[in-house]
Each structure stands twice: as structure tokens, then as C-alpha cells.
JSON list of C-alpha atoms and ligand atoms in Angstrom, two decimals:
[
{"chain": "X", "resi": 1, "resn": "UNK", "atom": "CA", "xyz": [-9.86, 13.68, 0.16]},
{"chain": "X", "resi": 2, "resn": "UNK", "atom": "CA", "xyz": [-6.83, 12.06, 1.76]},
{"chain": "X", "resi": 3, "resn": "UNK", "atom": "CA", "xyz": [-7.11, 8.31, 2.05]},
{"chain": "X", "resi": 4, "resn": "UNK", "atom": "CA", "xyz": [-4.75, 5.81, 3.64]},
{"chain": "X", "resi": 5, "resn": "UNK", "atom": "CA", "xyz": [-4.98, 2.16, 2.59]},
{"chain": "X", "resi": 6, "resn": "UNK", "atom": "CA", "xyz": [-3.94, -0.13, 5.40]},
{"chain": "X", "resi": 7, "resn": "UNK", "atom": "CA", "xyz": [-3.66, -3.90, 5.51]},
{"chain": "X", "resi": 8, "resn": "UNK", "atom": "CA", "xyz": [-1.19, -6.78, 5.27]},
{"chain": "X", "resi": 9, "resn": "UNK", "atom": "CA", "xyz": [0.83, -7.40, 2.12]},
{"chain": "X", "resi": 10, "resn": "UNK", "atom": "CA", "xyz": [-1.49, -9.05, -0.40]},
{"chain": "X", "resi": 11, "resn": "UNK", "atom": "CA", "xyz": [-4.67, -7.55, 1.09]},
{"chain": "X", "resi": 12, "resn": "UNK", "atom": "CA", "xyz": [-5.46, -5.83, -2.22]},
{"chain": "X", "resi": 13, "resn": "UNK", "atom": "CA", "xyz": [-4.25, -2.29, -1.44]},
{"chain": "X", "resi": 14, "resn": "UNK", "atom": "CA", "xyz": [-2.68, -1.85, -4.89]},
{"chain": "X", "resi": 15, "resn": "UNK", "atom": "CA", "xyz": [-5.69, -3.19, -6.79]},
{"chain": "X", "resi": 16, "resn": "UNK", "atom": "CA", "xyz": [-8.17, -1.18, -4.76]},
{"chain": "X", "resi": 17, "resn": "UNK", "atom": "CA", "xyz": [-5.94, 1.90, -4.80]},
{"chain": "X", "resi": 18, "resn": "UNK", "atom": "CA", "xyz": [-6.04, 2.01, -8.61]},
{"chain": "X", "resi": 19, "resn": "UNK", "atom": "CA", "xyz": [-9.84, 1.68, -8.58]},
{"chain": "X", "resi": 20, "resn": "UNK", "atom": "CA", "xyz": [-10.27, 4.34, -5.90]},
{"chain": "X", "resi": 21, "resn": "UNK", "atom": "CA", "xyz": [-7.95, 6.65, -7.78]},
{"chain": "X", "resi": 22, "resn": "UNK", "atom": "CA", "xyz": [-10.35, 6.49, -10.74]},
{"chain": "X", "resi": 23, "resn": "UNK", "atom": "CA", "xyz": [-13.58, 6.97, -8.78]},
{"chain": "X", "resi": 24, "resn": "UNK", "atom": "CA", "xyz": [-12.20, 9.71, -6.50]},
{"chain": "X", "resi": 25, "resn": "UNK", "atom": "CA", "xyz": [-10.07, 11.30, -9.25]},
{"chain": "X", "resi": 26, "resn": "UNK", "atom": "CA", "xyz": [-7.01, 11.66, -7.05]},
{"chain": "X", "resi": 27, "resn": "UNK", "atom": "CA", "xyz": [-3.58, 10.03, -7.49]},
{"chain": "X", "resi": 28, "resn": "UNK", "atom": "CA", "xyz": [-2.63, 6.72, -5.93]},
{"chain": "X", "resi": 29, "resn": "UNK", "atom": "CA", "xyz": [0.77, 6.88, -4.28]},
{"chain": "X", "resi": 30, "resn": "UNK", "atom": "CA", "xyz": [2.40, 3.49, -3.76]},
{"chain": "X", "resi": 31, "resn": "UNK", "atom": "CA", "xyz": [5.69, 3.68, -1.88]},
{"chain": "X", "resi": 32, "resn": "UNK", "atom": "CA", "xyz": [6.47, 0.10, -2.95]},
{"chain": "X", "resi": 33, "resn": "UNK", "atom": "CA", "xyz": [6.04, 1.02, -6.64]},
{"chain": "X", "resi": 34, "resn": "UNK", "atom": "CA", "xyz": [8.17, 4.15, -6.20]},
{"chain": "X", "resi": 35, "resn": "UNK", "atom": "CA", "xyz": [10.97, 2.20, -4.52]},
{"chain": "X", "resi": 36, "resn": "UNK", "atom": "CA", "xyz": [10.86, -0.62, -7.09]},
{"chain": "X", "resi": 37, "resn": "UNK", "atom": "CA", "xyz": [11.11, 1.97, -9.87]},
{"chain": "X", "resi": 38, "resn": "UNK", "atom": "CA", "xyz": [14.16, 3.49, -8.19]},
{"chain": "X", "resi": 39, "resn": "UNK", "atom": "CA", "xyz": [15.73, 0.01, -8.06]},
{"chain": "X", "resi": 40, "resn": "UNK", "atom": "CA", "xyz": [15.02, -0.72, -11.74]},
{"chain": "X", "resi": 41, "resn": "UNK", "atom": "CA", "xyz": [16.26, 2.74, -12.76]},
{"chain": "X", "resi": 42, "resn": "UNK", "atom": "CA", "xyz": [19.47, 2.10, -10.80]},
{"chain": "X", "resi": 43, "resn": "UNK", "atom": "CA", "xyz": [19.30, 5.42, -8.92]},
{"chain": "X", "resi": 44, "resn": "UNK", "atom": "CA", "xyz": [21.22, 6.11, -5.70]},
{"chain": "X", "resi": 45, "resn": "UNK", "atom": "CA", "xyz": [17.98, 5.57, -3.77]},
{"chain": "X", "resi": 46, "resn": "UNK", "atom": "CA", "xyz": [17.43, 2.29, -5.64]},
{"chain": "X", "resi": 47, "resn": "UNK", "atom": "CA", "xyz": [20.90, 1.03, -4.70]},
{"chain": "X", "resi": 48, "resn": "UNK", "atom": "CA", "xyz": [20.28, 1.95, -1.07]},
{"chain": "X", "resi": 49, "resn": "UNK", "atom": "CA", "xyz": [16.96, 0.09, -0.78]},
{"chain": "X", "resi": 50, "resn": "UNK", "atom": "CA", "xyz": [17.46, -2.88, -3.12]},
{"chain": "X", "resi": 51, "resn": "UNK", "atom": "CA", "xyz": [18.54, -5.46, -0.54]},
{"chain": "X", "resi": 52, "resn": "UNK", "atom": "CA", "xyz": [16.07, -4.15, 2.07]},
{"chain": "X", "resi": 53, "resn": "UNK", "atom": "CA", "xyz": [13.14, -4.75, -0.30]},
{"chain": "X", "resi": 54, "resn": "UNK", "atom": "CA", "xyz": [14.48, -8.12, -1.43]},
{"chain": "X", "resi": 55, "resn": "UNK", "atom": "CA", "xyz": [14.68, -9.28, 2.21]},
{"chain": "X", "resi": 56, "resn": "UNK", "atom": "CA", "xyz": [11.18, -7.99, 3.06]},
{"chain": "X", "resi": 57, "resn": "UNK", "atom": "CA", "xyz": [12.49, -5.48, 5.62]},
{"chain": "X", "resi": 58, "resn": "UNK", "atom": "CA", "xyz": [11.37, -1.88, 6.03]},
{"chain": "X", "resi": 59, "resn": "UNK", "atom": "CA", "xyz": [13.39, 1.02, 4.63]},
{"chain": "X", "resi": 60, "resn": "UNK", "atom": "CA", "xyz": [14.26, 3.60, 7.32]},
{"chain": "X", "resi": 61, "resn": "UNK", "atom": "CA", "xyz": [11.42, 5.89, 8.44]},
{"chain": "X", "resi": 62, "resn": "UNK", "atom": "CA", "xyz": [13.30, 9.17, 7.71]},
{"chain": "X", "resi": 63, "resn": "UNK", "atom": "CA", "xyz": [13.99, 8.07, 4.15]},
{"chain": "X", "resi": 64, "resn": "UNK", "atom": "CA", "xyz": [10.44, 7.06, 3.27]},
{"chain": "X", "resi": 65, "resn": "UNK", "atom": "CA", "xyz": [8.97, 10.10, 5.05]},
{"chain": "X", "resi": 66, "resn": "UNK", "atom": "CA", "xyz": [11.10, 12.47, 2.97]},
{"chain": "X", "resi": 67, "resn": "UNK", "atom": "CA", "xyz": [10.01, 10.67, -0.22]},
{"chain": "X", "resi": 68, "resn": "UNK", "atom": "CA", "xyz": [6.34, 11.00, 0.74]},
{"chain": "X", "resi": 69, "resn": "UNK", "atom": "CA", "xyz": [6.72, 14.60, 1.87]},
{"chain": "X", "resi": 70, "resn": "UNK", "atom": "CA", "xyz": [8.13, 15.53, -1.51]},
{"chain": "X", "resi": 71, "resn": "UNK", "atom": "CA", "xyz": [5.49, 13.55, -3.42]},
{"chain": "X", "resi": 72, "resn": "UNK", "atom": "CA", "xyz": [2.41, 14.94, -1.65]},
{"chain": "X", "resi": 73, "resn": "UNK", "atom": "CA", "xyz": [3.69, 18.49, -2.16]},
{"chain": "X", "resi": 74, "resn": "UNK", "atom": "CA", "xyz": [3.28, 18.07, -5.92]},
{"chain": "X", "resi": 75, "resn": "UNK", "atom": "CA", "xyz": [0.53, 19.81, -7.83]},
{"chain": "X", "resi": 76, "resn": "UNK", "atom": "CA", "xyz": [-1.52, 16.71, -8.63]},
{"chain": "X", "resi": 77, "resn": "UNK", "atom": "CA", "xyz": [-2.01, 16.05, -4.90]},
{"chain": "X", "resi": 78, "resn": "UNK", "atom": "CA", "xyz": [-3.76, 19.36, -4.22]},
{"chain": "X", "resi": 79, "resn": "UNK", "atom": "CA", "xyz": [-7.24, 17.79, -4.19]},
{"chain": "X", "resi": 80, "resn": "UNK", "atom": "CA", "xyz": [-6.05, 14.78, -2.22]},
{"chain": "X", "resi": 81, "resn": "UNK", "atom": "CA", "xyz": [-4.36, 11.41, -2.69]},
{"chain": "X", "resi": 82, "resn": "UNK", "atom": "CA", "xyz": [-4.47, 7.74, -1.80]},
{"chain": "X", "resi": 83, "resn": "UNK", "atom": "CA", "xyz": [-1.54, 6.37, 0.17]},
{"chain": "X", "resi": 84, "resn": "UNK", "atom": "CA", "xyz": [-0.83, 2.70, -0.52]},
{"chain": "X", "resi": 85, "resn": "UNK", "atom": "CA", "xyz": [1.92, 1.19, 1.64]},
{"chain": "X", "resi": 86, "resn": "UNK", "atom": "CA", "xyz": [2.51, 4.29, 3.74]},
{"chain": "X", "resi": 87, "resn": "UNK", "atom": "CA", "xyz": [2.48, 4.79, 6.70]},
{"chain": "X", "resi": 88, "resn": "UNK", "atom": "CA", "xyz": [3.88, 1.43, 7.78]},
{"chain": "X", "resi": 89, "resn": "UNK", "atom": "CA", "xyz": [5.02, 2.30, 11.30]},
{"chain": "X", "resi": 90, "resn": "UNK", "atom": "CA", "xyz": [3.61, 4.47, 14.11]},
{"chain": "X", "resi": 91, "resn": "UNK", "atom": "CA", "xyz": [6.63, 6.75, 13.61]},
{"chain": "X", "resi": 92, "resn": "UNK", "atom": "CA", "xyz": [5.69, 7.25, 9.92]},
{"chain": "X", "resi": 93, "resn": "UNK", "atom": "CA", "xyz": [2.05, 7.97, 10.86]},
{"chain": "X", "resi": 94, "resn": "UNK", "atom": "CA", "xyz": [3.18, 10.60, 13.37]},
{"chain": "X", "resi": 95, "resn": "UNK", "atom": "CA", "xyz": [5.51, 12.12, 10.77]},
{"chain": "X", "resi": 96, "resn": "UNK", "atom": "CA", "xyz": [2.59, 12.30, 8.31]},
{"chain": "X", "resi": 97, "resn": "UNK", "atom": "CA", "xyz": [0.58, 14.24, 10.90]},
{"chain": "X", "resi": 98, "resn": "UNK", "atom": "CA", "xyz": [3.51, 16.64, 11.29]},
{"chain": "X", "resi": 99, "resn": "UNK", "atom": "CA", "xyz": [4.08, 17.29, 7.58]},
{"chain": "X", "resi": 100, "resn": "UNK", "atom": "CA", "xyz": [0.42, 17.52, 6.56]},
{"chain": "X", "resi": 101, "resn": "UNK", "atom": "CA", "xyz": [-1.53, 20.60, 7.58]},
{"chain": "X", "resi": 102, "resn": "UNK", "atom": "CA", "xyz": [-4.89, 18.78, 7.51]},
{"chain": "X", "resi": 103, "resn": "UNK", "atom": "CA", "xyz": [-5.07, 15.20, 8.69]},
{"chain": "X", "resi": 104, "resn": "UNK", "atom": "CA", "xyz": [-6.03, 12.06, 6.83]},
{"chain": "X", "resi": 105, "resn": "UNK", "atom": "CA", "xyz": [-9.80, 11.92, 6.09]},
{"chain": "X", "resi": 106, "resn": "UNK", "atom": "CA", "xyz": [-10.21, 8.18, 6.15]},
{"chain": "X", "resi": 107, "resn": "UNK", "atom": "CA", "xyz": [-8.09, 5.08, 6.65]},
{"chain": "X", "resi": 108, "resn": "UNK", "atom": "CA", "xyz": [-9.40, 2.01, 4.85]},
{"chain": "X", "resi": 109, "resn": "UNK", "atom": "CA", "xyz": [-8.27, -1.11, 6.65]},
{"chain": "X", "resi": 110, "resn": "UNK", "atom": "CA", "xyz": [-8.46, -4.13, 4.34]},
{"chain": "X", "resi": 111, "resn": "UNK", "atom": "CA", "xyz": [-8.77, -7.09, 6.64]},
{"chain": "X", "resi": 112, "resn": "UNK", "atom": "CA", "xyz": [-7.58, -10.39, 5.14]},
{"chain": "X", "resi": 113, "resn": "UNK", "atom": "CA", "xyz": [-6.49, -13.43, 7.21]},
{"chain": "X", "resi": 114, "resn": "UNK", "atom": "CA", "xyz": [-2.80, -14.41, 7.11]},
{"chain": "X", "resi": 115, "resn": "UNK", "atom": "CA", "xyz": [-3.45, -17.80, 5.43]},
{"chain": "X", "resi": 116, "resn": "UNK", "atom": "CA", "xyz": [-5.22, -16.14, 2.51]},
{"chain": "X", "resi": 117, "resn": "UNK", "atom": "CA", "xyz": [-2.46, -13.53, 2.22]},
{"chain": "X", "resi": 118, "resn": "UNK", "atom": "CA", "xyz": [0.22, -16.24, 1.88]},
{"chain": "X", "resi": 119, "resn": "UNK", "atom": "CA", "xyz": [-1.79, -17.93, -0.89]},
{"chain": "X", "resi": 120, "resn": "UNK", "atom": "CA", "xyz": [-2.34, -14.66, -2.74]},
{"chain": "X", "resi": 121, "resn": "UNK", "atom": "CA", "xyz": [1.29, -13.46, -2.56]},
{"chain": "X", "resi": 122, "resn": "UNK", "atom": "CA", "xyz": [2.85, -16.75, -3.58]},
{"chain": "X", "resi": 123, "resn": "UNK", "atom": "CA", "xyz": [0.35, -17.16, -6.42]},
{"chain": "X", "resi": 124, "resn": "UNK", "atom": "CA", "xyz": [0.52, -13.75, -8.06]},
{"chain": "X", "resi": 125, "resn": "UNK", "atom": "CA", "xyz": [2.37, -12.05, -10.89]},
{"chain": "X", "resi": 126, "resn": "UNK", "atom": "CA", "xyz": [3.06, -8.32, -11.04]},
{"chain": "X", "resi": 127, "resn": "UNK", "atom": "CA", "xyz": [3.33, -6.06, -14.09]},
{"chain": "X", "resi": 128, "resn": "UNK", "atom": "CA", "xyz": [6.76, -4.46, -14.44]},
{"chain": "X", "resi": 129, "resn": "UNK", "atom": "CA", "xyz": [5.22, -1.40, -16.09]},
{"chain": "X", "resi": 130, "resn": "UNK", "atom": "CA", "xyz": [2.03, -0.50, -14.20]},
{"chain": "X", "resi": 131, "resn": "UNK", "atom": "CA", "xyz": [2.33, -2.61, -11.04]},
{"chain": "X", "resi": 132, "resn": "UNK", "atom": "CA", "xyz": [-1.03, -4.37, -11.55]},
{"chain": "X", "resi": 133, "resn": "UNK", "atom": "CA", "xyz": [-1.24, -7.86, -10.05]},
{"chain": "X", "resi": 134, "resn": "UNK", "atom": "CA", "xyz": [-2.83, -11.02, -11.46]},
{"chain": "X", "resi": 135, "resn": "UNK", "atom": "CA", "xyz": [-3.25, -14.59, -10.24]},
{"chain": "X", "resi": 136, "resn": "UNK", "atom": "CA", "xyz": [-0.55, -16.84, -11.76]},
{"chain": "X", "resi": 137, "resn": "UNK", "atom": "CA", "xyz": [-1.95, -18.35, -14.94]},
{"chain": "X", "resi": 138, "resn": "UNK", "atom": "CA", "xyz": [-0.92, -18.78, -18.52]},
{"chain": "X", "resi": 139, "resn": "UNK", "atom": "CA", "xyz": [-0.38, -15.12, -19.26]},
{"chain": "X", "resi": 140, "resn": "UNK", "atom": "CA", "xyz": [2.97, -13.36, -19.45]},
{"chain": "X", "resi": 141, "resn": "UNK", "atom": "CA", "xyz": [1.78, -9.94, -20.57]},
{"chain": "X", "resi": 142, "resn": "UNK", "atom": "CA", "xyz": [-0.32, -7.42, -18.63]},
{"chain": "X", "resi": 143, "resn": "UNK", "atom": "CA", "xyz": [-3.86, -7.25, -20.08]},
{"chain": "X", "resi": 144, "resn": "UNK", "atom": "CA", "xyz": [-4.06, -3.57, -19.01]},
{"chain": "X", "resi": 145, "resn": "UNK", "atom": "CA", "xyz": [-0.83, -2.12, -20.43]},
{"chain": "X", "resi": 146, "resn": "UNK", "atom": "CA", "xyz": [1.02, -4.97, -22.22]},
{"chain": "X", "resi": 147, "resn": "UNK", "atom": "CA", "xyz": [3.92, -4.77, -19.74]},
{"chain": "X", "resi": 148, "resn": "UNK", "atom": "CA", "xyz": [5.82, -7.96, -18.84]},
{"chain": "X", "resi": 149, "resn": "UNK", "atom": "CA", "xyz": [4.52, -9.92, -15.83]},
{"chain": "X", "resi": 150, "resn": "UNK", "atom": "CA", "xyz": [6.98, -11.31, -13.28]},
{"chain": "X", "resi": 151, "resn": "UNK", "atom": "CA", "xyz": [7.09, -12.77, -9.79]},
{"chain": "X", "resi": 152, "resn": "UNK", "atom": "CA", "xyz": [8.39, -10.19, -7.31]},
{"chain": "X", "resi": 153, "resn": "UNK", "atom": "CA", "xyz": [11.50, -11.39, -5.53]},
{"chain": "X", "resi": 154, "resn": "UNK", "atom": "CA", "xyz": [9.83, -10.64, -2.19]},
{"chain": "X", "resi": 155, "resn": "UNK", "atom": "CA", "xyz": [6.83, -12.78, -3.19]},
{"chain": "X", "resi": 156, "resn": "UNK", "atom": "CA", "xyz": [8.88, -15.96, -2.63]},
{"chain": "X", "resi": 157, "resn": "UNK", "atom": "CA", "xyz": [7.45, -18.08, 0.19]},
{"chain": "X", "resi": 158, "resn": "UNK", "atom": "CA", "xyz": [10.49, -17.65, 2.48]},
{"chain": "X", "resi": 159, "resn": "UNK", "atom": "CA", "xyz": [10.26, -13.84, 2.31]},
{"chain": "X", "resi": 160, "resn": "UNK", "atom": "CA", "xyz": [6.46, -13.72, 2.53]},
{"chain": "X", "resi": 161, "resn": "UNK", "atom": "CA", "xyz": [6.44, -15.06, 6.09]},
{"chain": "X", "resi": 162, "resn": "UNK", "atom": "CA", "xyz": [8.99, -12.48, 7.10]},
{"chain": "X", "resi": 163, "resn": "UNK", "atom": "CA", "xyz": [6.93, -9.68, 5.53]},
{"chain": "X", "resi": 164, "resn": "UNK", "atom": "CA", "xyz": [3.85, -10.82, 7.43]},
{"chain": "X", "resi": 165, "resn": "UNK", "atom": "CA", "xyz": [5.83, -10.82, 10.70]},
{"chain": "X", "resi": 166, "resn": "UNK", "atom": "CA", "xyz": [7.09, -7.31, 9.92]},
{"chain": "X", "resi": 167, "resn": "UNK", "atom": "CA", "xyz": [3.50, -6.25, 9.23]},
{"chain": "X", "resi": 168, "resn": "UNK", "atom": "CA", "xyz": [2.24, -7.72, 12.53]},
{"chain": "X", "resi": 169, "resn": "UNK", "atom": "CA", "xyz": [4.98, -6.07, 14.56]},
{"chain": "X", "resi": 170, "resn": "UNK", "atom": "CA", "xyz": [5.27, -2.64, 12.94]},
{"chain": "X", "resi": 171, "resn": "UNK", "atom": "CA", "xyz": [2.18, -1.92, 10.84]},
{"chain": "X", "resi": 172, "resn": "UNK", "atom": "CA", "xyz": [-0.77, -3.67, 12.51]},
{"chain": "X", "resi": 173, "resn": "UNK", "atom": "CA", "xyz": [-0.64, -1.22, 15.48]},
{"chain": "X", "resi": 174, "resn": "UNK", "atom": "CA", "xyz": [-1.73, 1.50, 13.02]},
{"chain": "X", "resi": 175, "resn": "UNK", "atom": "CA", "xyz": [-5.23, -0.02, 13.02]},
{"chain": "X", "resi": 176, "resn": "UNK", "atom": "CA", "xyz": [-5.70, 1.14, 16.63]},
{"chain": "X", "resi": 177, "resn": "UNK", "atom": "CA", "xyz": [-3.81, 4.40, 15.93]},
{"chain": "X", "resi": 178, "resn": "UNK", "atom": "CA", "xyz": [-6.38, 5.42, 13.30]},
{"chain": "X", "resi": 179, "resn": "UNK", "atom": "CA", "xyz": [-9.35, 3.87, 15.12]},
{"chain": "X", "resi": 180, "resn": "UNK", "atom": "CA", "xyz": [-8.61, 6.11, 18.10]},
{"chain": "X", "resi": 181, "resn": "UNK", "atom": "CA", "xyz": [-8.74, 9.10, 15.75]},
{"chain": "X", "resi": 182, "resn": "UNK", "atom": "CA", "xyz": [-12.15, 7.97, 14.39]},
{"chain": "X", "resi": 183, "resn": "UNK", "atom": "CA", "xyz": [-10.65, 7.66, 10.93]},
{"chain": "X", "resi": 184, "resn": "UNK", "atom": "CA", "xyz": [-10.87, 3.93, 10.48]},
{"chain": "X", "resi": 185, "resn": "UNK", "atom": "CA", "xyz": [-13.21, 2.02, 8.23]},
{"chain": "X", "resi": 186, "resn": "UNK", "atom": "CA", "xyz": [-12.66, -1.72, 8.45]},
{"chain": "X", "resi": 187, "resn": "UNK", "atom": "CA", "xyz": [-13.42, -3.65, 5.27]},
{"chain": "X", "resi": 188, "resn": "UNK", "atom": "CA", "xyz": [-13.64, -7.39, 4.72]},
{"chain": "X", "resi": 189, "resn": "UNK", "atom": "CA", "xyz": [-10.97, -7.84, 2.01]},
{"chain": "X", "resi": 190, "resn": "UNK", "atom": "CA", "xyz": [-12.12, -11.33, 0.99]},
{"chain": "X", "resi": 191, "resn": "UNK", "atom": "CA", "xyz": [-14.05, -11.87, -2.22]},
{"chain": "X", "resi": 192, "resn": "UNK", "atom": "CA", "xyz": [-13.97, -10.50, -5.74]},
{"chain": "X", "resi": 193, "resn": "UNK", "atom": "CA", "xyz": [-12.29, -7.12, -6.33]},
{"chain": "X", "resi": 194, "resn": "UNK", "atom": "CA", "xyz": [-15.66, -5.64, -7.41]},
{"chain": "X", "resi": 195, "resn": "UNK", "atom": "CA", "xyz": [-17.30, -6.69, -4.15]},
{"chain": "X", "resi": 196, "resn": "UNK", "atom": "CA", "xyz": [-14.43, -5.25, -2.11]},
{"chain": "X", "resi": 197, "resn": "UNK", "atom": "CA", "xyz": [-14.57, -1.97, -4.11]},
{"chain": "X", "resi": 198, "resn": "UNK", "atom": "CA", "xyz": [-18.29, -1.65, -3.35]},
{"chain": "X", "resi": 199, "resn": "UNK", "atom": "CA", "xyz": [-17.65, -2.17, 0.36]},
{"chain": "X", "resi": 200, "resn": "UNK", "atom": "CA", "xyz": [-14.89, 0.45, 0.32]},
{"chain": "X", "resi": 201, "resn": "UNK", "atom": "CA", "xyz": [-17.01, 3.07, -1.48]},
{"chain": "X", "resi": 202, "resn": "UNK", "atom": "CA", "xyz": [-19.86, 2.48, 0.99]},
{"chain": "X", "resi": 203, "resn": "UNK", "atom": "CA", "xyz": [-17.50, 2.66, 3.96]},
{"chain": "X", "resi": 204, "resn": "UNK", "atom": "CA", "xyz": [-15.90, 5.91, 2.78]},
{"chain": "X", "resi": 205, "resn": "UNK", "atom": "CA", "xyz": [-19.31, 7.53, 2.17]},
{"chain": "X", "resi": 206, "resn": "UNK", "atom": "CA", "xyz": [-20.39, 6.58, 5.67]},
{"chain": "X", "resi": 207, "resn": "UNK", "atom": "CA", "xyz": [-17.29, 8.04, 7.34]},
{"chain": "X", "resi": 208, "resn": "UNK", "atom": "CA", "xyz": [-17.50, 11.22, 5.25]},
{"chain": "X", "resi": 209, "resn": "UNK", "atom": "CA", "xyz": [-21.17, 11.79, 6.11]},
{"chain": "X", "resi": 210, "resn": "UNK", "atom": "CA", "xyz": [-20.50, 11.63, 9.88]},
{"chain": "Z", "resi": 301, "resn": "AMP", "atom": "P1", "xyz": [4.90, -3.03, -1.08]},
{"chain": "Z", "resi": 301, "resn": "AMP", "atom": "O1", "xyz": [4.89, -2.95, -2.57]},
{"chain": "Z", "resi": 301, "resn": "AMP", "atom": "O2", "xyz": [4.00, -2.01, -0.43]},
{"chain": "Z", "resi": 301, "resn": "AMP", "atom": "O3", "xyz": [4.65, -4.43, -0.57]},
{"chain": "Z", "resi": 301, "resn": "AMP", "atom": "O4", "xyz": [6.38, -2.63, -0.61]},
{"chain": "Z", "resi": 301, "resn": "AMP", "atom": "C1", "xyz": [7.50, -3.40, -1.00]},
{"chain": "Z", "resi": 301, "resn": "AMP", "atom": "C2", "xyz": [8.67, -3.12, -0.07]},
{"chain": "Z", "resi": 301, "resn": "AMP", "atom": "O5", "xyz": [9.04, -1.74, -0.15]},
{"chain": "Z", "resi": 301, "resn": "AMP", "atom": "C3", "xyz": [8.41, -3.36, 1.40]},
{"chain": "Z", "resi": 301, "resn": "AMP", "atom": "O6", "xyz": [8.53, -4.72, 1.78]},
{"chain": "Z", "resi": 301, "resn": "AMP", "atom": "C4", "xyz": [9.49, -2.48, 2.04]},
{"chain": "Z", "resi": 301, "resn": "AMP", "atom": "O7", "xyz": [10.77, -3.08, 1.92]},
{"chain": "Z", "resi": 301, "resn": "AMP", "atom": "C5", "xyz": [9.46, -1.26, 1.13]},
{"chain": "Z", "resi": 301, "resn": "AMP", "atom": "N1", "xyz": [8.49, -0.25, 1.59]},
{"chain": "Z", "resi": 301, "resn": "AMP", "atom": "C6", "xyz": [7.39, 0.19, 0.92]},
{"chain": "Z", "resi": 301, "resn": "AMP", "atom": "N2", "xyz": [6.73, 1.13, 1.63]},
{"chain": "Z", "resi": 301, "resn": "AMP", "atom": "C7", "xyz": [7.44, 1.29, 2.78]},
{"chain": "Z", "resi": 301, "resn": "AMP", "atom": "C8", "xyz": [7.25, 2.10, 3.94]},
{"chain": "Z", "resi": 301, "resn": "AMP", "atom": "N3", "xyz": [6.22, 2.95, 4.06]},
{"chain": "Z", "resi": 301, "resn": "AMP", "atom": "N4", "xyz": [8.17, 2.00, 4.93]},
{"chain": "Z", "resi": 301, "resn": "AMP", "atom": "C9", "xyz": [9.22, 1.18, 4.84]},
{"chain": "Z", "resi": 301, "resn": "AMP", "atom": "N5", "xyz": [9.45, 0.37, 3.78]},
{"chain": "Z", "resi": 301, "resn": "AMP", "atom": "C10", "xyz": [8.57, 0.41, 2.75]}
]
């Protein structure tokens, strides 16, 4: 099963990707997590993308496509995978069709209004170790893995607006791209994570039984 998670920043792709990875028993592949790891490890890739991520811009298509191509060729992706944060442009979606022999099975579009997204992004902390996100409160350590929680540099209000604009211009057109291919399941991303998970599981079952 090859699943793409689509939706604006803060829609819950990461949270739902981790849950789906457990129920479907396939890996979650987050390009954002991979790039942030490269930055914190100080690799050549990390140095190249550091300022792009900080400013909320997109890293070049060829670069991210080659990262994904290499990742999905690995053994643990044989039974499928969940893409979180990729594709982010029509060009990336077309490249995915070129590099993958069979196409994506289902694209889950998490629909969350822009106002809610701004609230979520500016009010969240992220775990440095596992990437889990939590609403800002009096905790500094990840309840799941004990990693340190921090506010992502691109979760500052000034950058958030830019990221939403980038999403509207470059990524939102992918909703129609996948709808035309009959691969889209649109999910209301508002509500508790459990409720959203239930909607996603039901939506995927429906698409797969068609
Ligand atoms: P995310 O964690 O998905 O919000 O991604 C964080 C940042 O990583 C984005 O704002 C981009 O700078 C970069 N990034 C992640 N995935 C992609 C992608 N598919 N294409 C281009 N840039 C990406």
C-alpha cells in the first residue's frame, strides 16, 4: 500500500502518518524529518538546505526527488510506505510517477482551514528525537521517547504565513492532480487525533474496496 499524505503545514500529517504506519505496518517517510536530521547532523545536504527550511521555502525538486527515490528503494518499503510532506509540487508528483513502477494507491488529503493551521503551528512543540508534536504546555520532554521538545524555527509566526502561501501556490494544486486520478480521499482534519484517524482508516478502506 502506497499512501500519500497531503495537506497544509499543521494539518496533522506527521501525527497521522505515525498512526497509519502502525496500523498498516509500513514505514512513514517524512521528508521534513529527513532534512531536519541532515541539518542537525551537519551533513553536506544539511548545509545546503538549512536556510531554505528556516525561511519556509521549498528545497529544489531534483534534490528532494533523488532523496525520495533512494529511500523508497530500500528493503523496508517493499510492502509500501506513507509519504508525509512529499510530493509538494506538481513536478515532484510527476517525478514520483516516473520513478515508481506502480502508482500511489491512495492520497489522503487532510483538510484544515488556514486560521486553525496558524494556531496549531504557532502553539506547538516538536520532539528533537522522534519528531512527534504536542500543544505548547508545561512539558519539556517528549512523553513518547523522552527527547527534548523545542519550537521549530519555521514555526515562528512570520515564517508560518510564508509557508501557508507556499502551500497554496505550489502544493494545493496536488489535490486536483490526485482527484483526477481517482486517488483522493478528502478528510476533515479538525477534531481529536483519534477521530481523524478513524476517518482516515474508513476513507482508505472505501477507496481500496472500489
Ligand atoms: P515539513 O516538516 O514537512 O513541514 O517540512 C519542513 C521543510 O522542509 C519545508 O518547509 C521545506 O523547506 C522542506 N521540505 C520538506 N519536504 C519538502 C519537499 N517535498 N519539497 C521541498 N521542500 C521540502
